[in-house]
Amino acid sequence: DCFLNAALQYMRRAKDLVHSLNTRVAPEELNEEAKKKEFILKLLTCYMTMEGTTESWCLRTYLPFVLTGLEQDFLYTQQDAYEILIKIFDQLIPPSIEKTFHIEAATRRRCRDRKDCNVS
């Protein structure tokens, strides 16, 4: 849980981001996939507004259902906080808030011996 807790602590310190997420109004009509993401976003926002320490087991349990590209054991192996932050910013943070804070998440993993990697 260390990498997930580190990501939560990082996001928790971004007070304007937390406020924007906490006060936003979710769209009324959502498809099933969007409803799942909205649930996780509300859970994430709740964790970021709690005082003291948080138990991230619930978030860890549900993230694989809404974040695409996670390996099956992603949340149970050693990872970097940066990797989960990229996925959260890219796939969960609503575009309107993303634009407000100029969040540009690079979802491409490190390029090692990959022909389709265009790094200049």
Short mmCIF file of N, CA and C in Angstrom, two decimals:
data_model
loop_
_atom_site.label_atom_id
_atom_site.label_comp_id
_atom_site.label_asym_id
_atom_site.label_seq_id
_atom_site.Cartn_x
_atom_site.Cartn_y
_atom_site.Cartn_z
N ASP A 1 0.81 -1.22 0.00
CA ASP A 1 0.00 0.00 0.00
C ASP A 1 0.84 1.27 0.00
N CYS A 2 2.15 1.17 0.18
CA CYS A 2 2.98 2.36 0.32
C CYS A 2 2.86 3.29 -0.88
N PHE A 3 2.92 2.74 -2.10
CA PHE A 3 2.87 3.60 -3.28
C PHE A 3 1.51 4.27 -3.42
N LEU A 4 0.43 3.58 -3.07
CA LEU A 4 -0.90 4.16 -3.15
C LEU A 4 -1.09 5.22 -2.07
N ASN A 5 -0.61 4.95 -0.88
CA ASN A 5 -0.70 5.95 0.19
C ASN A 5 0.13 7.19 -0.13
N ALA A 6 1.29 7.00 -0.75
CA ALA A 6 2.12 8.15 -1.15
C ALA A 6 1.39 9.00 -2.19
N ALA A 7 0.73 8.35 -3.13
CA ALA A 7 -0.04 9.08 -4.14
C ALA A 7 -1.18 9.86 -3.50
N LEU A 8 -1.88 9.24 -2.55
CA LEU A 8 -2.97 9.92 -1.84
C LEU A 8 -2.46 11.12 -1.05
N GLN A 9 -1.33 10.96 -0.39
CA GLN A 9 -0.76 12.07 0.38
C GLN A 9 -0.36 13.22 -0.54
N TYR A 10 0.18 12.89 -1.70
CA TYR A 10 0.55 13.91 -2.67
C TYR A 10 -0.69 14.69 -3.12
N MET A 11 -1.74 13.96 -3.49
CA MET A 11 -2.96 14.60 -3.95
C MET A 11 -3.63 15.39 -2.83
N ARG A 12 -3.54 14.89 -1.64
CA ARG A 12 -4.15 15.54 -0.48
C ARG A 12 -3.58 16.94 -0.25
N ARG A 13 -2.32 17.13 -0.59
CA ARG A 13 -1.66 18.43 -0.40
C ARG A 13 -2.05 19.45 -1.47
N ALA A 14 -2.63 19.00 -2.56
CA ALA A 14 -3.09 19.90 -3.62
C ALA A 14 -4.49 20.39 -3.24
N LYS A 15 -4.55 21.33 -2.32
CA LYS A 15 -5.81 21.78 -1.72
C LYS A 15 -6.81 22.27 -2.76
N ASP A 16 -6.37 23.02 -3.76
CA ASP A 16 -7.29 23.52 -4.78
C ASP A 16 -7.89 22.37 -5.60
N LEU A 17 -7.08 21.38 -5.90
CA LEU A 17 -7.56 20.21 -6.62
C LEU A 17 -8.59 19.46 -5.78
N VAL A 18 -8.29 19.25 -4.52
CA VAL A 18 -9.22 18.56 -3.62
C VAL A 18 -10.53 19.33 -3.52
N HIS A 19 -10.44 20.65 -3.38
CA HIS A 19 -11.65 21.48 -3.29
C HIS A 19 -12.47 21.36 -4.58
N SER A 20 -11.81 21.42 -5.72
CA SER A 20 -12.52 21.32 -7.00
C SER A 20 -13.21 19.97 -7.14
N LEU A 21 -12.55 18.91 -6.74
CA LEU A 21 -13.16 17.58 -6.82
C LEU A 21 -14.31 17.44 -5.83
N ASN A 22 -14.15 18.03 -4.66
CA ASN A 22 -15.15 17.91 -3.61
C ASN A 22 -16.41 18.72 -3.90
N THR A 23 -16.29 19.80 -4.65
CA THR A 23 -17.44 20.67 -4.89
C THR A 23 -18.04 20.52 -6.29
N ARG A 24 -17.45 19.69 -7.11
CA ARG A 24 -17.98 19.54 -8.47
C ARG A 24 -19.30 18.78 -8.45
N VAL A 25 -20.10 19.04 -9.46
CA VAL A 25 -21.38 18.35 -9.61
C VAL A 25 -21.22 17.32 -10.71
N ALA A 26 -21.52 16.08 -10.37
CA ALA A 26 -21.38 14.99 -11.34
C ALA A 26 -22.53 15.06 -12.35
N PRO A 27 -22.26 14.65 -13.57
CA PRO A 27 -23.34 14.60 -14.57
C PRO A 27 -24.46 13.68 -14.09
N GLU A 28 -25.69 14.03 -14.44
CA GLU A 28 -26.84 13.24 -13.97
C GLU A 28 -26.96 11.90 -14.68
N GLU A 29 -26.79 11.90 -15.98
CA GLU A 29 -26.94 10.66 -16.74
C GLU A 29 -25.57 10.09 -17.08
N LEU A 30 -25.31 8.91 -16.54
CA LEU A 30 -24.03 8.26 -16.75
C LEU A 30 -24.25 6.82 -17.17
N ASN A 31 -23.38 6.31 -18.05
CA ASN A 31 -23.45 4.89 -18.38
C ASN A 31 -22.81 4.09 -17.24
N GLU A 32 -22.84 2.79 -17.32
CA GLU A 32 -22.33 1.95 -16.23
C GLU A 32 -20.86 2.19 -15.92
N GLU A 33 -20.05 2.31 -16.97
CA GLU A 33 -18.61 2.55 -16.78
C GLU A 33 -18.37 3.89 -16.10
N ALA A 34 -19.10 4.91 -16.52
CA ALA A 34 -18.95 6.24 -15.92
C ALA A 34 -19.43 6.24 -14.46
N LYS A 35 -20.44 5.46 -14.15
CA LYS A 35 -20.93 5.36 -12.77
C LYS A 35 -19.85 4.76 -11.87
N LYS A 36 -19.16 3.74 -12.37
CA LYS A 36 -18.07 3.13 -11.60
C LYS A 36 -16.97 4.14 -11.34
N LYS A 37 -16.59 4.88 -12.38
CA LYS A 37 -15.54 5.88 -12.22
C LYS A 37 -15.97 6.98 -11.25
N GLU A 38 -17.22 7.37 -11.32
CA GLU A 38 -17.74 8.40 -10.42
C GLU A 38 -17.68 7.92 -8.97
N PHE A 39 -18.01 6.66 -8.73
CA PHE A 39 -17.94 6.09 -7.38
C PHE A 39 -16.51 6.14 -6.85
N ILE A 40 -15.56 5.72 -7.67
CA ILE A 40 -14.15 5.71 -7.26
C ILE A 40 -13.64 7.13 -7.05
N LEU A 41 -14.05 8.05 -7.90
CA LEU A 41 -13.64 9.45 -7.75
C LEU A 41 -14.16 10.02 -6.44
N LYS A 42 -15.40 9.69 -6.08
CA LYS A 42 -15.96 10.16 -4.80
C LYS A 42 -15.21 9.53 -3.62
N LEU A 43 -14.87 8.26 -3.75
CA LEU A 43 -14.10 7.58 -2.71
C LEU A 43 -12.73 8.22 -2.56
N LEU A 44 -12.08 8.48 -3.68
CA LEU A 44 -10.77 9.13 -3.68
C LEU A 44 -10.86 10.51 -3.03
N THR A 45 -11.86 11.28 -3.39
CA THR A 45 -12.05 12.61 -2.82
C THR A 45 -12.31 12.52 -1.32
N CYS A 46 -13.07 11.53 -0.91
CA CYS A 46 -13.32 11.32 0.52
C CYS A 46 -12.02 11.06 1.26
N TYR A 47 -11.17 10.21 0.71
CA TYR A 47 -9.88 9.93 1.34
C TYR A 47 -9.02 11.19 1.44
N MET A 48 -9.09 12.02 0.41
CA MET A 48 -8.26 13.22 0.39
C MET A 48 -8.74 14.28 1.38
N THR A 49 -10.00 14.22 1.79
CA THR A 49 -10.52 15.22 2.72
C THR A 49 -10.56 14.73 4.16
N MET A 50 -10.25 13.47 4.40
CA MET A 50 -10.26 12.92 5.76
C MET A 50 -9.09 13.47 6.57
N GLU A 51 -9.32 13.65 7.82
CA GLU A 51 -8.25 14.05 8.74
C GLU A 51 -7.50 12.79 9.18
N GLY A 52 -6.21 12.92 9.41
CA GLY A 52 -5.41 11.80 9.91
C GLY A 52 -5.08 10.81 8.81
N THR A 53 -4.78 9.60 9.22
CA THR A 53 -4.37 8.56 8.27
C THR A 53 -5.60 7.91 7.63
N THR A 54 -5.38 7.31 6.49
CA THR A 54 -6.47 6.63 5.79
C THR A 54 -6.08 5.19 5.53
N GLU A 55 -7.07 4.37 5.40
CA GLU A 55 -6.87 2.97 5.02
C GLU A 55 -7.25 2.87 3.55
N SER A 56 -6.30 2.58 2.72
CA SER A 56 -6.55 2.61 1.28
C SER A 56 -7.01 1.28 0.70
N TRP A 57 -7.35 0.30 1.55
CA TRP A 57 -7.71 -1.02 1.03
C TRP A 57 -8.93 -0.97 0.12
N CYS A 58 -9.91 -0.13 0.42
CA CYS A 58 -11.11 -0.06 -0.41
C CYS A 58 -10.77 0.51 -1.78
N LEU A 59 -9.99 1.57 -1.79
CA LEU A 59 -9.56 2.17 -3.04
C LEU A 59 -8.72 1.18 -3.83
N ARG A 60 -7.82 0.49 -3.16
CA ARG A 60 -6.97 -0.51 -3.81
C ARG A 60 -7.82 -1.62 -4.43
N THR A 61 -8.88 -1.99 -3.76
CA THR A 61 -9.75 -3.06 -4.24
C THR A 61 -10.49 -2.66 -5.52
N TYR A 62 -10.97 -1.42 -5.58
CA TYR A 62 -11.82 -1.01 -6.69
C TYR A 62 -11.10 -0.36 -7.86
N LEU A 63 -9.89 0.14 -7.68
CA LEU A 63 -9.18 0.79 -8.79
C LEU A 63 -9.05 -0.07 -10.04
N PRO A 64 -8.74 -1.36 -9.92
CA PRO A 64 -8.60 -2.16 -11.14
C PRO A 64 -9.88 -2.23 -11.98
N PHE A 65 -11.03 -1.94 -11.39
CA PHE A 65 -12.28 -1.98 -12.14
C PHE A 65 -12.48 -0.74 -13.01
N VAL A 66 -11.77 0.34 -12.72
CA VAL A 66 -11.99 1.58 -13.47
C VAL A 66 -10.75 2.09 -14.20
N LEU A 67 -9.58 1.64 -13.81
CA LEU A 67 -8.36 2.08 -14.48
C LEU A 67 -7.93 1.03 -15.49
N THR A 68 -7.91 1.39 -16.74
CA THR A 68 -7.50 0.43 -17.77
C THR A 68 -5.98 0.34 -17.80
N GLY A 69 -5.51 -0.79 -18.20
CA GLY A 69 -4.08 -0.98 -18.35
C GLY A 69 -3.36 -1.43 -17.09
N LEU A 70 -4.11 -1.72 -16.02
CA LEU A 70 -3.47 -2.23 -14.81
C LEU A 70 -3.28 -3.73 -14.97
N GLU A 71 -2.08 -4.18 -14.67
CA GLU A 71 -1.87 -5.62 -14.65
C GLU A 71 -2.71 -6.20 -13.52
N GLN A 72 -3.02 -7.47 -13.61
CA GLN A 72 -3.91 -8.07 -12.63
C GLN A 72 -3.39 -7.91 -11.19
N ASP A 73 -2.09 -8.00 -11.00
CA ASP A 73 -1.54 -7.90 -9.64
C ASP A 73 -0.88 -6.54 -9.38
N PHE A 74 -1.21 -5.53 -10.21
CA PHE A 74 -0.59 -4.22 -10.11
C PHE A 74 -0.62 -3.65 -8.70
N LEU A 75 -1.76 -3.75 -8.04
CA LEU A 75 -1.91 -3.11 -6.74
C LEU A 75 -1.37 -3.97 -5.59
N TYR A 76 -0.84 -5.13 -5.92
CA TYR A 76 -0.31 -6.00 -4.87
C TYR A 76 1.18 -6.24 -5.03
N THR A 77 1.82 -5.49 -5.92
CA THR A 77 3.26 -5.62 -6.12
C THR A 77 3.91 -4.27 -5.92
N GLN A 78 5.21 -4.25 -5.86
CA GLN A 78 5.97 -3.01 -5.67
C GLN A 78 5.78 -2.10 -6.88
N GLN A 79 5.37 -0.88 -6.66
CA GLN A 79 5.14 0.09 -7.73
C GLN A 79 5.61 1.46 -7.28
N ASP A 80 5.65 2.38 -8.22
CA ASP A 80 5.97 3.77 -7.93
C ASP A 80 4.68 4.55 -7.77
N ALA A 81 4.66 5.51 -6.84
CA ALA A 81 3.49 6.38 -6.66
C ALA A 81 3.21 7.13 -7.96
N TYR A 82 4.27 7.49 -8.67
CA TYR A 82 4.13 8.24 -9.92
C TYR A 82 3.26 7.48 -10.93
N GLU A 83 3.43 6.18 -11.02
CA GLU A 83 2.68 5.39 -12.00
C GLU A 83 1.18 5.42 -11.71
N ILE A 84 0.80 5.27 -10.45
CA ILE A 84 -0.63 5.27 -10.13
C ILE A 84 -1.19 6.68 -10.24
N LEU A 85 -0.39 7.71 -9.93
CA LEU A 85 -0.85 9.09 -10.10
C LEU A 85 -1.16 9.39 -11.56
N ILE A 86 -0.30 8.94 -12.46
CA ILE A 86 -0.55 9.16 -13.89
C ILE A 86 -1.86 8.53 -14.29
N LYS A 87 -2.10 7.31 -13.86
CA LYS A 87 -3.34 6.62 -14.23
C LYS A 87 -4.56 7.33 -13.62
N ILE A 88 -4.46 7.77 -12.37
CA ILE A 88 -5.56 8.47 -11.73
C ILE A 88 -5.84 9.79 -12.45
N PHE A 89 -4.80 10.57 -12.69
CA PHE A 89 -4.99 11.86 -13.36
C PHE A 89 -5.53 11.66 -14.77
N ASP A 90 -5.02 10.69 -15.48
CA ASP A 90 -5.40 10.48 -16.86
C ASP A 90 -6.80 9.88 -17.01
N GLN A 91 -7.20 8.98 -16.11
CA GLN A 91 -8.43 8.24 -16.30
C GLN A 91 -9.57 8.59 -15.35
N LEU A 92 -9.28 9.22 -14.23
CA LEU A 92 -10.34 9.52 -13.27
C LEU A 92 -10.68 11.01 -13.15
N ILE A 93 -9.68 11.86 -13.19
CA ILE A 93 -9.93 13.29 -13.01
C ILE A 93 -10.74 13.80 -14.21
N PRO A 94 -11.89 14.43 -13.95
CA PRO A 94 -12.72 14.93 -15.06
C PRO A 94 -11.97 15.95 -15.91
N PRO A 95 -12.22 15.94 -17.23
CA PRO A 95 -11.52 16.85 -18.14
C PRO A 95 -11.61 18.33 -17.74
N SER A 96 -12.75 18.76 -17.22
CA SER A 96 -12.90 20.17 -16.85
C SER A 96 -11.92 20.55 -15.74
N ILE A 97 -11.72 19.66 -14.78
CA ILE A 97 -10.78 19.93 -13.69
C ILE A 97 -9.35 19.77 -14.20
N GLU A 98 -9.14 18.80 -15.05
CA GLU A 98 -7.82 18.58 -15.65
C GLU A 98 -7.34 19.84 -16.36
N LYS A 99 -8.23 20.48 -17.12
CA LYS A 99 -7.88 21.69 -17.85
C LYS A 99 -7.62 22.86 -16.89
N THR A 100 -8.41 22.96 -15.85
CA THR A 100 -8.25 24.04 -14.87
C THR A 100 -6.87 24.02 -14.25
N PHE A 101 -6.37 22.83 -13.95
CA PHE A 101 -5.08 22.69 -13.28
C PHE A 101 -3.94 22.36 -14.23
N HIS A 102 -4.22 22.37 -15.52
CA HIS A 102 -3.20 22.09 -16.54
C HIS A 102 -2.51 20.75 -16.28
N ILE A 103 -3.30 19.75 -15.95
CA ILE A 103 -2.76 18.42 -15.71
C ILE A 103 -2.61 17.72 -17.05
N GLU A 104 -1.41 17.32 -17.35
CA GLU A 104 -1.14 16.55 -18.55
C GLU A 104 -0.43 15.28 -18.12
N ALA A 105 -1.16 14.20 -18.08
CA ALA A 105 -0.60 12.93 -17.64
C ALA A 105 -0.10 12.15 -18.84
N ALA A 106 1.13 11.72 -18.76
CA ALA A 106 1.71 10.89 -19.82
C ALA A 106 1.50 9.43 -19.47
N THR A 107 0.66 8.77 -20.23
CA THR A 107 0.34 7.38 -19.91
C THR A 107 1.34 6.39 -20.48
N ARG A 108 2.20 6.84 -21.35
CA ARG A 108 3.17 5.93 -21.95
C ARG A 108 4.21 5.52 -20.91
N ARG A 109 4.41 4.25 -20.78
CA ARG A 109 5.43 3.75 -19.86
C ARG A 109 6.81 4.00 -20.43
N ARG A 110 7.80 3.80 -19.61
CA ARG A 110 9.18 3.98 -20.06
C ARG A 110 9.43 3.21 -21.35
N CYS A 111 10.22 3.79 -22.18
CA CYS A 111 10.53 3.18 -23.47
C CYS A 111 11.85 2.42 -23.37
N ARG A 112 11.77 1.15 -23.42
CA ARG A 112 12.97 0.32 -23.42
C ARG A 112 12.84 -0.67 -24.56
N ASP A 113 13.68 -0.50 -25.53
CA ASP A 113 13.70 -1.44 -26.65
C ASP A 113 12.35 -1.60 -27.31
N ARG A 114 11.61 -0.52 -27.43
CA ARG A 114 10.30 -0.58 -28.08
C ARG A 114 10.37 0.18 -29.38
N LYS A 115 9.93 -0.44 -30.44
CA LYS A 115 9.97 0.17 -31.76
C LYS A 115 8.97 1.31 -31.89
N ASP A 116 7.87 1.27 -31.14
CA ASP A 116 6.83 2.28 -31.28
C ASP A 116 7.05 3.49 -30.36
N CYS A 117 8.19 3.54 -29.70
CA CYS A 117 8.49 4.62 -28.77
C CYS A 117 9.25 5.72 -29.49
N ASN A 118 8.67 6.91 -29.54
CA ASN A 118 9.28 8.03 -30.22
C ASN A 118 9.78 9.05 -29.20
N VAL A 119 10.92 8.81 -28.65
CA VAL A 119 11.50 9.73 -27.68
C VAL A 119 12.56 10.53 -28.38
N SER A 120 12.47 11.85 -28.27
CA SER A 120 13.48 12.67 -28.93
C SER A 120 14.40 13.32 -27.92
#
